[in-house]
Coordinates of C-alpha atoms (C1' of nucleotides) in Angstrom, one line a residue:
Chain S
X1 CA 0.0 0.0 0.0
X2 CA 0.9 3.3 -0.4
X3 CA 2.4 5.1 2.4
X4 CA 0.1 7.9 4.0
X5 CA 1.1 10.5 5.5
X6 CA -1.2 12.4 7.9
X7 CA 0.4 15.7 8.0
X8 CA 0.3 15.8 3.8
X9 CA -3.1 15.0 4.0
X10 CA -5.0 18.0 3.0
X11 CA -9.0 17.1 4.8
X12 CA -6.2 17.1 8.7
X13 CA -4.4 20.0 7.3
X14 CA -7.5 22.1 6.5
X15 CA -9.1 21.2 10.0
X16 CA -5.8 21.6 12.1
X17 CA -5.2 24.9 10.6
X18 CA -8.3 26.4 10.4
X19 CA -8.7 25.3 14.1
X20 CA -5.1 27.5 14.5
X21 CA -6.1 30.5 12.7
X22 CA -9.3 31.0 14.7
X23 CA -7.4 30.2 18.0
X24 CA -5.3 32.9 16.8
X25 CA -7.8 35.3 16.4
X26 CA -10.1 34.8 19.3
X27 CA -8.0 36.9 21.3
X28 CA -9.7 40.0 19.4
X29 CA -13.5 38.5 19.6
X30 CA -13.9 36.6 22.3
X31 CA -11.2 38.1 25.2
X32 CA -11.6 42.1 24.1
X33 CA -15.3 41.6 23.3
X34 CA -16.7 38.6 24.6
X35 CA -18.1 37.5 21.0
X36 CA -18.0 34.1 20.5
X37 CA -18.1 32.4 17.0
X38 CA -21.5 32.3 16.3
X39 CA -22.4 35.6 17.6
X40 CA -19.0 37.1 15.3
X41 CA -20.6 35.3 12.5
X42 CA -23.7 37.4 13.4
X43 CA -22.2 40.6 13.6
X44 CA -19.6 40.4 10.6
X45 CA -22.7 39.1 8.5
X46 CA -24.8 41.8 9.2
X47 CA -22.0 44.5 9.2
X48 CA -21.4 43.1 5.7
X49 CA -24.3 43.8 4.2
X50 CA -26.3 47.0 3.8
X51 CA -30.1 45.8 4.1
X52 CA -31.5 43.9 6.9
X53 CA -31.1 40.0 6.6
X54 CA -32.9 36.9 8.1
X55 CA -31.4 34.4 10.8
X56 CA -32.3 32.2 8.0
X57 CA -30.1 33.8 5.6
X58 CA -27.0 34.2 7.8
X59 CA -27.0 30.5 9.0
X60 CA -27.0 29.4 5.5
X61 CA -24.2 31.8 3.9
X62 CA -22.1 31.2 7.4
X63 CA -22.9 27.3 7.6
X64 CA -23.4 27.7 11.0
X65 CA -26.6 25.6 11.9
X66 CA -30.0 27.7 12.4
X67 CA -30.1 26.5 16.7
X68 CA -26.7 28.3 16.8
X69 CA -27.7 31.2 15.4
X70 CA -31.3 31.6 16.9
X71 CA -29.1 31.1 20.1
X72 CA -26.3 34.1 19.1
X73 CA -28.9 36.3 17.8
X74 CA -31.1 36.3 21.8
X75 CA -27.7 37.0 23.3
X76 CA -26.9 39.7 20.8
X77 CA -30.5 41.5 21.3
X78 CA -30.2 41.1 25.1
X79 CA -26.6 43.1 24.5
X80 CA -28.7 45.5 22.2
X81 CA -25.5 45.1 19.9
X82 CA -28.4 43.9 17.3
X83 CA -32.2 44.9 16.3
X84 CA -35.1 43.0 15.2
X85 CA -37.9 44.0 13.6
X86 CA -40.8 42.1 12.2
X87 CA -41.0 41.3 8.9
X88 CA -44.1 42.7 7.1
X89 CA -44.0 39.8 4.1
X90 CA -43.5 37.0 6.6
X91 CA -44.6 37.2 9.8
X92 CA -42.6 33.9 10.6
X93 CA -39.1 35.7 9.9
X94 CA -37.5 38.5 11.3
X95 CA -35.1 41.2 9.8
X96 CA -31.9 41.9 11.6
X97 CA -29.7 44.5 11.6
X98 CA -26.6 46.1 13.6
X99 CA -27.9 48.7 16.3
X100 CA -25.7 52.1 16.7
X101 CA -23.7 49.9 19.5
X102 CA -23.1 46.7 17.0
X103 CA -21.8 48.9 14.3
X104 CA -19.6 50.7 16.6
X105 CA -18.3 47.0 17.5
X106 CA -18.0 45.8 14.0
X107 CA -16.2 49.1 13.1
X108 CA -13.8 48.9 15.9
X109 CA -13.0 44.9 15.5
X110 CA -12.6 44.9 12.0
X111 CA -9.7 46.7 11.7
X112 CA -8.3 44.4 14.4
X113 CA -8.9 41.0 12.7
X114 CA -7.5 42.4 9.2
X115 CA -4.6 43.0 10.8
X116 CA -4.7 39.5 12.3
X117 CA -5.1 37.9 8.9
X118 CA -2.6 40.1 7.4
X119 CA 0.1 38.6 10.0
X120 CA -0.8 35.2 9.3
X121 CA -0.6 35.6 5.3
X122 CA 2.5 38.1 6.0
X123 CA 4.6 34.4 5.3
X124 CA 3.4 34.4 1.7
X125 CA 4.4 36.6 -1.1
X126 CA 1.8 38.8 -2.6
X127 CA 1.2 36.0 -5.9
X128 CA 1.4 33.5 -3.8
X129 CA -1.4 35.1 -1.4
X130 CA -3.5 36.0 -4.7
X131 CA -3.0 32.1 -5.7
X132 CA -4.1 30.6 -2.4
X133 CA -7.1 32.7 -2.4
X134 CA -7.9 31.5 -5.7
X135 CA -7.6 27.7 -5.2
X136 CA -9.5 28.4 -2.0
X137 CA -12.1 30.1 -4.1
X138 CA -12.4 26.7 -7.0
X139 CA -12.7 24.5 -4.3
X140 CA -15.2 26.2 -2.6
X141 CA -16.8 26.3 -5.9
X142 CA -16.3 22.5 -6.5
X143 CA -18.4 22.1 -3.2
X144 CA -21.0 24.3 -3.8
X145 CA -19.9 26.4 -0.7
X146 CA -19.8 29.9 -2.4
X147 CA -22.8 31.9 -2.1
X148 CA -23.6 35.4 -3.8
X149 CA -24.0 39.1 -3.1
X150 CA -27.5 37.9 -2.6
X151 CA -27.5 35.2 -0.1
X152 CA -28.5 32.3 -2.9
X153 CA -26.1 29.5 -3.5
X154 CA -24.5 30.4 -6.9
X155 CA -25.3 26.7 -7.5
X156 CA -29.1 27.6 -7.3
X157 CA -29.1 29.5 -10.4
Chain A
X1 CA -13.8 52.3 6.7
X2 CA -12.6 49.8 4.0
X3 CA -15.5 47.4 3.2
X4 CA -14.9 44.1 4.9
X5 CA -16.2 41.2 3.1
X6 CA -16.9 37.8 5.5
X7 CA -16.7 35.6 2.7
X8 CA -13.2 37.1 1.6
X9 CA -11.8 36.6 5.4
X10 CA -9.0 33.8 5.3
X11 CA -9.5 32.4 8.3
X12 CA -13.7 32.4 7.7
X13 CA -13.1 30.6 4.9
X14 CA -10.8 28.4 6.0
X15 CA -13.3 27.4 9.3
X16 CA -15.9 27.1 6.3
X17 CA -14.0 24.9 4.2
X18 CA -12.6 22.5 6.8
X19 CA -15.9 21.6 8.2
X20 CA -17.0 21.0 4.6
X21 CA -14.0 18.8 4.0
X22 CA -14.2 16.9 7.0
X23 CA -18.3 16.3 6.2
X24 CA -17.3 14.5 3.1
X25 CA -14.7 12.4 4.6
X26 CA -16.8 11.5 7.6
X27 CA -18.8 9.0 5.0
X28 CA -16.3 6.7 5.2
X29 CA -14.7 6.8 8.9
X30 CA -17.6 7.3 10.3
X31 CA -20.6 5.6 8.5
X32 CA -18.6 2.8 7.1
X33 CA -16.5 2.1 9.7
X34 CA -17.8 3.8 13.2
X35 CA -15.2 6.0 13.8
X36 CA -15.5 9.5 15.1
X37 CA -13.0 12.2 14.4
X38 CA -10.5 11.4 17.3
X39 CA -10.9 8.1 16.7
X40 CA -9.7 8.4 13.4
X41 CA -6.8 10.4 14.7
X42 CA -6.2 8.1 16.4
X43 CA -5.7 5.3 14.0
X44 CA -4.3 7.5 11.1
X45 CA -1.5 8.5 13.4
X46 CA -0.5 5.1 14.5
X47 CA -0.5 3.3 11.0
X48 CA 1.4 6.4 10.0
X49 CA 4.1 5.7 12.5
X50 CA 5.8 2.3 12.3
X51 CA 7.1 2.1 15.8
X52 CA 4.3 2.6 18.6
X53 CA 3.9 6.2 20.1
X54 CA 2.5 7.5 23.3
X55 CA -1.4 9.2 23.4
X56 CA 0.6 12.3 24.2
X57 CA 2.6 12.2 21.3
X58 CA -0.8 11.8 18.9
X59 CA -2.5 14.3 21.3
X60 CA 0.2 17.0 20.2
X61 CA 0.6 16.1 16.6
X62 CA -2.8 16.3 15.9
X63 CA -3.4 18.7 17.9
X64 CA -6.1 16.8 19.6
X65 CA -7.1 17.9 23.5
X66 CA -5.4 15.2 25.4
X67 CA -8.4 13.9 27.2
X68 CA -10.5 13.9 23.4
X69 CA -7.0 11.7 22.4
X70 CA -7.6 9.4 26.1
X71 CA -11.8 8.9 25.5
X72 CA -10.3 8.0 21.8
X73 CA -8.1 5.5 23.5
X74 CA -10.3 3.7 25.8
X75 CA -13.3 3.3 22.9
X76 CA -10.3 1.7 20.6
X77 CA -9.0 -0.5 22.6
X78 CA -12.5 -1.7 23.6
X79 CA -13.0 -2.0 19.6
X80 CA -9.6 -4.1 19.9
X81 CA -8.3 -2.1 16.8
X82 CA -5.2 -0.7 18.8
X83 CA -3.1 -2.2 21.6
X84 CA -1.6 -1.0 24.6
X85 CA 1.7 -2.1 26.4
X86 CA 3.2 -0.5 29.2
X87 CA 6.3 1.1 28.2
X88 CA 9.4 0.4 30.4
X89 CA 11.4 3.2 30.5
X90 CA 8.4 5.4 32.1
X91 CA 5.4 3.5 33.7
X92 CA 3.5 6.9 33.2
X93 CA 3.1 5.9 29.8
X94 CA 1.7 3.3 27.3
X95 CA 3.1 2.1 24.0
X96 CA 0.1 2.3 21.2
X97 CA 0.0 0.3 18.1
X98 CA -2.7 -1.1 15.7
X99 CA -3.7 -4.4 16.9
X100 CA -3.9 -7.0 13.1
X101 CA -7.7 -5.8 12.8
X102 CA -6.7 -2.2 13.1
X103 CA -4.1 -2.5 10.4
X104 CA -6.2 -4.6 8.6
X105 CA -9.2 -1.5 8.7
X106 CA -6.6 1.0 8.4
X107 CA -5.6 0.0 5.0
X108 CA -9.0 -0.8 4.4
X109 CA -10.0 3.0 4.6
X110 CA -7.1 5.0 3.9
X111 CA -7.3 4.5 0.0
X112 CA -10.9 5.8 0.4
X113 CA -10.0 8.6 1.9
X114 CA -7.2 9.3 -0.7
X115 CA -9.8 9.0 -3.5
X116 CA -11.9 11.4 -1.4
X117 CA -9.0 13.6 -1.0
X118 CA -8.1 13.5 -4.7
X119 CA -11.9 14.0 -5.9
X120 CA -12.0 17.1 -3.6
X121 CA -8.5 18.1 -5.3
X122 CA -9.5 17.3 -8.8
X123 CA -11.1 20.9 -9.4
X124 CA -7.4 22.3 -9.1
X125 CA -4.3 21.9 -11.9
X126 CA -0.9 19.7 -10.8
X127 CA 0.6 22.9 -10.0
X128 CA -2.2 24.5 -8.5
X129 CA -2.3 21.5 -6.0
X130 CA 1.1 21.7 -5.5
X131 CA 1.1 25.8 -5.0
X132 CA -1.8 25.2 -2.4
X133 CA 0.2 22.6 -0.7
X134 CA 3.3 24.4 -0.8
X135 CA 1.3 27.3 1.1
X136 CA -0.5 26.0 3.6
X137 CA 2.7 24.4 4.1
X138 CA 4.4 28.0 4.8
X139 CA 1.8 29.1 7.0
X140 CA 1.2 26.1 8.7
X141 CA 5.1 26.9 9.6
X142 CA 4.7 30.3 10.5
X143 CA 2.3 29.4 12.9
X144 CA 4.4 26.5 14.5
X145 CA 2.1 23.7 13.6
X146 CA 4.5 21.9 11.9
X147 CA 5.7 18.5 13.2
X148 CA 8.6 16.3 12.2
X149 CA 8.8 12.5 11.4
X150 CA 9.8 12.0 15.1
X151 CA 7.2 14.6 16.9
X152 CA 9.4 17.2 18.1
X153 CA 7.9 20.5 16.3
X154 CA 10.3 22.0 14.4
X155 CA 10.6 25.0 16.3
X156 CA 11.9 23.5 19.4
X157 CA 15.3 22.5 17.9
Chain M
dT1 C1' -61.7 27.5 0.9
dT2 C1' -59.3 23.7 2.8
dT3 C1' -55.5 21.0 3.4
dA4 C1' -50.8 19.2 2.9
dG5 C1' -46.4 20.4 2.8
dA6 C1' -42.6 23.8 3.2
dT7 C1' -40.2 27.2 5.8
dG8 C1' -38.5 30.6 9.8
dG9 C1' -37.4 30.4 14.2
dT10 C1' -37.1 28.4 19.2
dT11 C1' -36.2 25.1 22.5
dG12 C1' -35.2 20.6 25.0
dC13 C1' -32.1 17.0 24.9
dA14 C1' -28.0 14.4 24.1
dA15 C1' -23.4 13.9 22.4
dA16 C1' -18.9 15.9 22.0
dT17 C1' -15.2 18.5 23.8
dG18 C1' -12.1 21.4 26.5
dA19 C1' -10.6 22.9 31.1
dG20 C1' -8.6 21.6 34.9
dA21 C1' -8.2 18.7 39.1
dC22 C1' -6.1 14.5 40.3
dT23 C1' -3.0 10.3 40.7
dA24 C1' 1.1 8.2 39.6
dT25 C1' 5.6 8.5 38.0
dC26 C1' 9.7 10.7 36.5
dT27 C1' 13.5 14.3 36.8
dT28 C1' 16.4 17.6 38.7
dA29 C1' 18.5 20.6 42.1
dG30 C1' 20.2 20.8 46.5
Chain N
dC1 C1' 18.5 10.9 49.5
dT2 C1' 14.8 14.3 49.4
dA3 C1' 11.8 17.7 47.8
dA4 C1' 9.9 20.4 44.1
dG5 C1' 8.4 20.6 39.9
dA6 C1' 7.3 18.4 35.4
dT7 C1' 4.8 15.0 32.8
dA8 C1' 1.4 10.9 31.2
dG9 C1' -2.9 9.7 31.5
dT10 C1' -7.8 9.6 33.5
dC11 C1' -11.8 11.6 35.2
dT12 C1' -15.4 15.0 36.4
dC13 C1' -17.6 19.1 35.2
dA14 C1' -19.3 22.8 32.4
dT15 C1' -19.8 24.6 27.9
dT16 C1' -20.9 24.2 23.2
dT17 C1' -23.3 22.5 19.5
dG18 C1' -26.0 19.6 16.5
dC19 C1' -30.3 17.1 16.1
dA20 C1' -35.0 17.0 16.1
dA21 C1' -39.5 18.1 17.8
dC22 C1' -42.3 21.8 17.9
dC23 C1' -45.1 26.2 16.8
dA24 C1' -46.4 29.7 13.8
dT25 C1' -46.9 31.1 9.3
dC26 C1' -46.7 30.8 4.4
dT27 C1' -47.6 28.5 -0.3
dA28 C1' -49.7 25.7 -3.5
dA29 C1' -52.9 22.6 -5.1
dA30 C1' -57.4 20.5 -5.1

DNA sequence: TTTAGATGGTTGCAAATGAGACTATCTTAG
DNA sequence: CTAAGATAGTCTCATTTGCAACCATCTAAA
């Protein structure tokens, strides 16, 4: 048989790292602003967009699952670092957005976890940055994970 | 403030894509053959290896919390797929190997996950593949998660 | 309309996991 | 030799998270 190698296999590379790089930047979320994953997720999805968006919509372009982000989204309204008004089309869903507070957050951490990224890709030259990025991007592609401007799958089209 | 994109982020993306990754493997560990994540650690680590190794050493080569690594322990030597001797230089510690049915599942599974691995791959060129590895290789470094054949990480020498 | 099925969101429960205490053993400095 | 500290591994506890049941509402079809 072929010999394998666990540390050139790309699925425990992937996790391992990924598990790294948001070790590394928890410091920012979590110790200065007592944000946990899901309820960054919340914050950087809804800081991202302009309009108002759905629990719905965020737990399907973050692939967090929707319990974890009902769950993010209470503590975030009890925080008042997020709003949520009814929707008029569908009284099931609700439309979120970031109160005065929550954008102050998300404009004050941002900067912070740029920075953060920029140090970790600091060991790659600027092609080889641009390159990564891009085989991140067909893989993602490959496994339907990219979503749109829009919040539909590009695969849905 | 410059427009931060979430689904630009490096280390979103890279949470993202790992969990992806490790959904498609976990057909074949874990439907086919029972294993959970650690467990698989577990095994991949000792078949890699061709002398036995401690649970501390796969606990800091993976990674892997060392009580996730001990649970992993106890549920595979209760499967029989791995043995355990007591080492005799230090009676703190155990000698792990793949018992003949570990082995014998181990090379059952790993060219499954290999095709998995290459299917996942297969939207990327040679060199793109070999770019990608070559720089999550360099970060991976920079970050001090690399290990070598003999589990020291490369830093401490 | 009425009804069946889909969908948005919440919640209870169970499984998984990390933190850290703890025991036993090893190492090193005095 | 002894004591202090480090280390291997296990265990308990608290937290996190996914699953799935559930409710309310929407949609579509008869």
């Amino acid at each position: 048989m072929a010999k394998f190698d666990l540390f050139q296999f790309v699925p425990f590379r992937l996790n391992r790292l990924a598990a790294e790089v948001s070790a590394a930047l928890s410091d920012e979320y979590q110790v200065r602003y007592g944000l946990d994953i899901p309820e960054w997720r919340v914050i950087a999805t809804l800081g991202f967009r302009d309009d108002a968006c759905s629990a719905q919509f965020i737990s399907q372009c973050t692939r967090t699952h929707k319990s974890t982000i009902s769950r993010a989204v209470t503590a975030l309204l009890d925080r008042e670092l997020i709003e949520r008004v009814e929707n008029e089309d569908d009284r099931r869903a609700f439309e979120l957005r970031l109160s005065a507070k929550g954008t102050a957050l998300y404009e004050e951490l941002i900067p912070r976890l740029l920075s953060k990224e920029r140090d970790i890709l600091s060991c790659l030259t600027a092609q080889e940055r641009k390159d990564f990025a891009a085989a991140l991007g067909k893989i993602e592609r490959s496994l339907d994970l990219v979503q749109t401007r829009h919040g539909q799958k590009a695969g849905a089209y």
